[in-house]
Amino acid sequence: MKNLIITAISIFMFFNAFGHEVWILNSKYLKSPGKVMVFKPQNYQKSKHYPLVYLLHGYSENYTQWSKTTDLQRLANQYQFIIVTPEGFTSYYMNSHQPDGDQYEDFFFKDLLPRVRQSLSIATQNIFIGGLSMGGYGALRYFILNQDYFNTAASTSGALEIDFNDLEKASKQFWQSSRMTNDLIKVFGRPEQNDWHQYSISNLLTGNQNFNKPFLMDCGTSDILYPATLSVKVSAEKLGIPISFISQPGDHNTEYWKKAIEYHFIYFKQHLR
């Protein structure tokens, strides 16, 4: 993984009335400040070291999505995990193809991760990452490319296969426009000039043959992104990667994610070192 070097960054922190922290990070890699929610167990002690979970939100949402989807403080208390939910904008958690765009992956690894490790009491052998939709993609991408840093990862309703036509179809279903693919051109470049498929999770698995660690995927059977999850499942099984896969009734919505995230925390607990 890239060296965790803290770059020029400023951080503002305040405490929400409900007890969690909100960080505002200014970074040279982002055009706008990166906001972050941090949930610690209510019995948190600086002298102890806690497992850490990064939860990544979906496209068109923000760093508060997971806190609106489920009770993150309850999960932090129940599992004794620190939970961090960063703002991901519409970046797909990648560096923009455009030089003047957000270099989000650089922000995540060079600014956010060092700041979290510096500010919180982390059990560094137990760092997990998960996400929904766009965040599911980000979680698996980061895990595949940095398997020595993260213990394991989980994706729910993941937008895992980067295909222009499929994502255009999803954009028109959810927003009745090309909103999402217009944003993704800024991330991946124009599809006629840059092959988007190279960024698909199935291709990242194939291209990183030293990767062999287990991870979790789930998706509702009525979800428009269900075929993408199945595609990654097939790729992982061909490569002998010991994934866990959950297929159950559900669609691409909060009702499904509220149920799914419970399985993710059970899975993370099972993989504590």
Short mmCIF file of C-alpha atoms in Angstrom, two decimals:
data_model
loop_
_atom_site.label_atom_id
_atom_site.label_comp_id
_atom_site.label_asym_id
_atom_site.label_seq_id
_atom_site.Cartn_x
_atom_site.Cartn_y
_atom_site.Cartn_z
CA MET A 1 0.00 0.00 0.00
CA LYS A 2 1.08 3.57 -0.51
CA ASN A 3 3.09 5.00 2.38
CA LEU A 4 0.83 6.67 4.91
CA ILE A 5 2.34 10.14 4.89
CA ILE A 6 0.36 13.01 6.37
CA THR A 7 0.31 15.79 3.79
CA ALA A 8 -0.60 19.42 4.28
CA ILE A 9 -4.03 19.15 5.84
CA SER A 10 -6.08 21.02 8.37
CA ILE A 11 -8.84 19.51 10.45
CA PHE A 12 -11.77 21.03 12.30
CA MET A 13 -13.69 18.89 14.75
CA PHE A 14 -16.91 19.33 16.65
CA PHE A 15 -19.16 17.10 18.68
CA ASN A 16 -22.72 16.49 17.59
CA ALA A 17 -25.51 16.64 20.14
CA PHE A 18 -25.89 12.87 19.74
CA GLY A 19 -22.32 12.19 20.84
CA HIS A 20 -20.45 11.38 17.65
CA GLU A 21 -17.72 13.54 16.18
CA VAL A 22 -17.81 15.36 12.85
CA TRP A 23 -14.48 16.19 11.26
CA ILE A 24 -13.97 18.71 8.48
CA LEU A 25 -10.71 18.11 6.61
CA ASN A 26 -9.21 20.54 4.14
CA SER A 27 -6.96 18.73 1.70
CA LYS A 28 -4.95 19.70 -1.35
CA TYR A 29 -6.46 16.67 -3.09
CA LEU A 30 -10.06 17.91 -2.82
CA LYS A 31 -11.77 21.02 -4.14
CA SER A 32 -14.19 21.01 -1.20
CA PRO A 33 -13.58 20.05 2.46
CA GLY A 34 -13.97 16.37 3.23
CA LYS A 35 -16.44 15.79 6.05
CA VAL A 36 -16.25 12.69 8.21
CA MET A 37 -18.45 11.21 10.94
CA VAL A 38 -16.77 9.24 13.71
CA PHE A 39 -18.66 6.94 16.09
CA LYS A 40 -16.81 5.50 19.09
CA PRO A 41 -18.11 3.00 21.65
CA GLN A 42 -19.65 4.91 24.53
CA ASN A 43 -17.16 3.24 26.88
CA TYR A 44 -14.23 4.26 24.65
CA GLN A 45 -10.90 4.52 26.46
CA LYS A 46 -7.73 5.91 24.91
CA SER A 47 -5.73 3.22 26.65
CA LYS A 48 -7.49 0.47 24.65
CA HIS A 49 -7.22 -0.32 20.96
CA TYR A 50 -10.42 -0.81 18.95
CA PRO A 51 -11.23 -2.40 15.60
CA LEU A 52 -12.10 0.16 12.94
CA VAL A 53 -14.71 0.07 10.19
CA TYR A 54 -14.81 2.52 7.28
CA LEU A 55 -18.32 2.71 5.80
CA LEU A 56 -18.58 4.29 2.35
CA HIS A 57 -21.79 5.87 1.07
CA GLY A 58 -23.49 5.61 -2.31
CA TYR A 59 -23.61 7.89 -5.32
CA SER A 60 -25.76 11.05 -4.88
CA GLU A 61 -25.56 10.67 -1.08
CA ASN A 62 -23.00 11.91 1.45
CA TYR A 63 -21.14 11.07 4.63
CA THR A 64 -24.41 11.06 6.65
CA GLN A 65 -26.10 8.32 4.61
CA TRP A 66 -25.09 5.43 6.84
CA SER A 67 -26.11 7.31 9.99
CA LYS A 68 -29.57 7.79 8.45
CA THR A 69 -29.76 4.17 7.35
CA THR A 70 -29.03 2.52 10.69
CA ASP A 71 -28.06 3.28 14.28
CA LEU A 72 -24.29 3.48 14.02
CA GLN A 73 -23.85 4.30 17.70
CA ARG A 74 -25.64 1.07 18.59
CA LEU A 75 -23.34 -0.88 16.28
CA ALA A 76 -20.27 0.82 17.74
CA ASN A 77 -21.42 -0.06 21.26
CA GLN A 78 -22.51 -3.61 20.44
CA TYR A 79 -19.39 -4.66 18.54
CA GLN A 80 -16.89 -2.33 20.27
CA PHE A 81 -15.80 -0.95 16.89
CA ILE A 82 -14.92 2.58 15.87
CA ILE A 83 -16.94 3.52 12.78
CA VAL A 84 -15.81 6.19 10.31
CA THR A 85 -18.07 7.43 7.49
CA PRO A 86 -16.22 9.78 5.10
CA GLU A 87 -17.64 12.06 2.42
CA GLY A 88 -16.98 10.51 -0.98
CA PHE A 89 -18.79 13.03 -3.23
CA THR A 90 -19.47 11.40 -6.63
CA SER A 91 -15.88 10.18 -6.94
CA TYR A 92 -16.43 6.42 -6.95
CA TYR A 93 -13.61 6.70 -4.41
CA MET A 94 -11.07 7.10 -7.22
CA ASN A 95 -8.72 9.77 -8.47
CA SER A 96 -10.40 11.81 -11.19
CA HIS A 97 -9.32 11.24 -14.78
CA GLN A 98 -9.30 15.04 -15.10
CA PRO A 99 -6.20 16.76 -13.66
CA ASP A 100 -8.31 19.48 -12.03
CA GLY A 101 -10.78 16.99 -10.53
CA ASP A 102 -10.81 15.56 -7.01
CA GLN A 103 -8.01 13.10 -6.40
CA TYR A 104 -10.11 11.19 -3.91
CA GLU A 105 -8.04 8.02 -3.58
CA ASP A 106 -5.00 10.16 -2.73
CA PHE A 107 -7.07 12.01 -0.14
CA PHE A 108 -8.26 8.75 1.43
CA PHE A 109 -4.85 7.13 1.78
CA LYS A 110 -2.56 10.12 2.25
CA ASP A 111 -4.77 12.33 4.41
CA LEU A 112 -7.74 10.52 5.94
CA LEU A 113 -6.16 7.23 7.01
CA PRO A 114 -3.16 8.81 8.75
CA ARG A 115 -5.43 11.33 10.47
CA VAL A 116 -7.69 8.55 11.78
CA ARG A 117 -4.74 6.54 13.08
CA GLN A 118 -3.25 9.63 14.69
CA SER A 119 -6.49 10.76 16.35
CA LEU A 120 -8.05 7.47 17.47
CA SER A 121 -6.95 4.40 19.38
CA ILE A 122 -7.00 1.80 16.60
CA ALA A 123 -6.20 -1.92 16.61
CA THR A 124 -4.24 -1.76 13.37
CA GLN A 125 -4.56 -5.49 12.71
CA ASN A 126 -8.36 -5.10 12.62
CA ILE A 127 -9.22 -2.44 10.05
CA PHE A 128 -12.28 -3.19 7.90
CA ILE A 129 -14.03 -1.43 5.03
CA GLY A 130 -17.55 -1.68 3.65
CA GLY A 131 -20.01 0.29 1.61
CA LEU A 132 -23.22 0.39 -0.38
CA SER A 133 -23.65 0.87 -4.13
CA MET A 134 -20.82 3.24 -5.18
CA GLY A 135 -19.38 2.67 -1.70
CA GLY A 136 -19.47 -1.08 -2.24
CA TYR A 137 -17.28 -0.54 -5.28
CA GLY A 138 -14.92 1.68 -3.31
CA ALA A 139 -14.67 -0.80 -0.45
CA LEU A 140 -13.75 -3.77 -2.67
CA ARG A 141 -11.41 -1.68 -4.83
CA TYR A 142 -9.47 -0.43 -1.83
CA PHE A 143 -9.33 -3.91 -0.29
CA ILE A 144 -8.11 -5.62 -3.46
CA LEU A 145 -5.39 -3.02 -3.99
CA ASN A 146 -4.42 -2.81 -0.30
CA GLN A 147 -5.03 -6.27 1.12
CA ASP A 148 -2.24 -5.96 3.67
CA TYR A 149 -3.85 -2.90 5.24
CA PHE A 150 -7.47 -4.01 5.51
CA ASN A 151 -8.49 -7.16 7.33
CA THR A 152 -11.47 -7.80 5.04
CA ALA A 153 -14.21 -5.92 3.21
CA ALA A 154 -17.93 -6.05 2.44
CA SER A 155 -20.16 -4.69 -0.30
CA THR A 156 -23.95 -4.37 -0.30
CA SER A 157 -25.78 -3.59 -3.55
CA GLY A 158 -22.42 -2.78 -5.06
CA ALA A 159 -21.94 -0.93 -8.35
CA LEU A 160 -19.08 -3.30 -8.98
CA GLU A 161 -18.83 -3.61 -12.75
CA ILE A 162 -17.97 -0.38 -14.56
CA ASP A 163 -19.89 -0.55 -17.81
CA PHE A 164 -21.10 2.69 -19.41
CA ASN A 165 -24.32 1.25 -20.84
CA ASP A 166 -25.32 -0.50 -17.61
CA LEU A 167 -24.61 2.59 -15.52
CA GLU A 168 -26.48 4.79 -17.99
CA LYS A 169 -29.48 2.49 -17.61
CA ALA A 170 -29.23 2.73 -13.81
CA SER A 171 -28.92 6.52 -14.00
CA LYS A 172 -32.08 6.81 -16.07
CA GLN A 173 -33.95 4.47 -13.73
CA PHE A 174 -33.07 6.43 -10.58
CA TRP A 175 -32.81 10.02 -11.87
CA GLN A 176 -34.51 9.96 -15.30
CA SER A 177 -31.35 11.47 -16.77
CA SER A 178 -27.69 10.78 -17.57
CA ARG A 179 -26.68 12.42 -14.31
CA MET A 180 -24.51 9.59 -13.03
CA THR A 181 -22.69 8.78 -16.26
CA ASN A 182 -22.02 12.48 -16.84
CA ASP A 183 -20.33 12.57 -13.44
CA LEU A 184 -18.46 9.34 -14.12
CA ILE A 185 -16.94 10.71 -17.32
CA LYS A 186 -15.06 13.10 -15.01
CA VAL A 187 -13.79 10.09 -13.05
CA PHE A 188 -13.10 7.46 -15.72
CA GLY A 189 -12.78 9.61 -18.85
CA ARG A 190 -14.94 9.33 -21.96
CA PRO A 191 -15.83 5.66 -22.63
CA GLU A 192 -14.89 5.89 -26.31
CA GLN A 193 -11.41 7.06 -25.30
CA ASN A 194 -10.76 5.10 -22.11
CA ASP A 195 -11.98 1.56 -21.49
CA TRP A 196 -14.16 1.69 -18.36
CA HIS A 197 -14.14 -2.08 -17.97
CA GLN A 198 -10.56 -1.98 -16.72
CA TYR A 199 -11.90 -0.50 -13.46
CA SER A 200 -14.47 -3.25 -12.84
CA ILE A 201 -13.99 -5.31 -9.70
CA SER A 202 -13.89 -8.54 -11.71
CA ASN A 203 -11.00 -7.13 -13.76
CA LEU A 204 -9.20 -5.88 -10.65
CA LEU A 205 -9.41 -9.42 -9.24
CA THR A 206 -8.06 -10.92 -12.46
CA GLY A 207 -5.30 -8.34 -12.68
CA ASN A 208 -4.15 -8.79 -9.07
CA GLN A 209 -3.40 -12.49 -8.98
CA ASN A 210 -1.65 -12.27 -5.62
CA PHE A 211 -4.96 -11.27 -4.05
CA ASN A 212 -6.59 -14.21 -2.27
CA LYS A 213 -8.28 -12.86 0.86
CA PRO A 214 -11.96 -13.45 1.70
CA PHE A 215 -14.62 -10.77 1.50
CA LEU A 216 -18.41 -10.48 1.68
CA MET A 217 -20.89 -9.42 -1.00
CA ASP A 218 -24.65 -9.21 -0.81
CA CYS A 219 -27.37 -7.84 -3.06
CA GLY A 220 -31.14 -7.92 -3.30
CA THR A 221 -32.48 -10.07 -6.11
CA SER A 222 -34.66 -7.20 -7.42
CA ASP A 223 -31.74 -4.75 -7.50
CA ILE A 224 -30.72 -3.40 -10.90
CA LEU A 225 -27.10 -4.00 -9.80
CA TYR A 226 -27.68 -7.67 -8.92
CA PRO A 227 -26.06 -8.90 -12.18
CA ALA A 228 -22.90 -6.94 -11.35
CA THR A 229 -22.60 -8.70 -7.99
CA LEU A 230 -23.15 -12.08 -9.66
CA SER A 231 -20.43 -11.25 -12.20
CA VAL A 232 -17.91 -10.57 -9.45
CA LYS A 233 -18.99 -13.73 -7.63
CA VAL A 234 -18.26 -15.81 -10.74
CA SER A 235 -14.86 -14.13 -11.21
CA ALA A 236 -13.89 -14.67 -7.58
CA GLU A 237 -14.91 -18.33 -7.63
CA LYS A 238 -12.90 -18.96 -10.82
CA LEU A 239 -9.87 -17.51 -9.06
CA GLY A 240 -10.45 -19.60 -5.93
CA ILE A 241 -11.02 -16.56 -3.71
CA PRO A 242 -13.03 -17.62 -0.61
CA ILE A 243 -15.83 -15.07 -0.76
CA SER A 244 -19.07 -15.09 1.19
CA PHE A 245 -22.16 -14.29 -0.88
CA ILE A 246 -25.66 -13.42 0.34
CA SER A 247 -28.57 -13.30 -2.09
CA GLN A 248 -31.93 -12.37 -0.64
CA PRO A 249 -35.15 -10.56 -1.61
CA GLY A 250 -34.70 -6.81 -1.78
CA ASP A 251 -34.15 -3.77 -3.96
CA HIS A 252 -31.70 -0.87 -4.16
CA ASN A 253 -33.04 1.03 -1.17
CA THR A 254 -32.57 1.96 2.47
CA GLU A 255 -34.86 -0.80 3.69
CA TYR A 256 -32.52 -3.39 2.22
CA TRP A 257 -29.29 -1.73 3.42
CA LYS A 258 -30.56 -1.39 6.98
CA LYS A 259 -31.01 -5.16 7.06
CA ALA A 260 -27.81 -5.99 5.17
CA ILE A 261 -25.41 -3.99 7.34
CA GLU A 262 -26.16 -6.21 10.32
CA TYR A 263 -24.63 -9.16 8.43
CA HIS A 264 -21.56 -7.10 7.61
CA PHE A 265 -20.77 -6.41 11.24
CA ILE A 266 -21.23 -10.07 12.13
CA TYR A 267 -18.81 -10.91 9.29
CA PHE A 268 -16.28 -8.35 10.49
CA LYS A 269 -16.51 -9.71 14.04
CA GLN A 270 -15.84 -13.21 12.73
CA HIS A 271 -12.63 -11.94 11.09
CA LEU A 272 -11.13 -10.22 14.11
CA ARG A 273 -7.49 -11.12 14.63
#
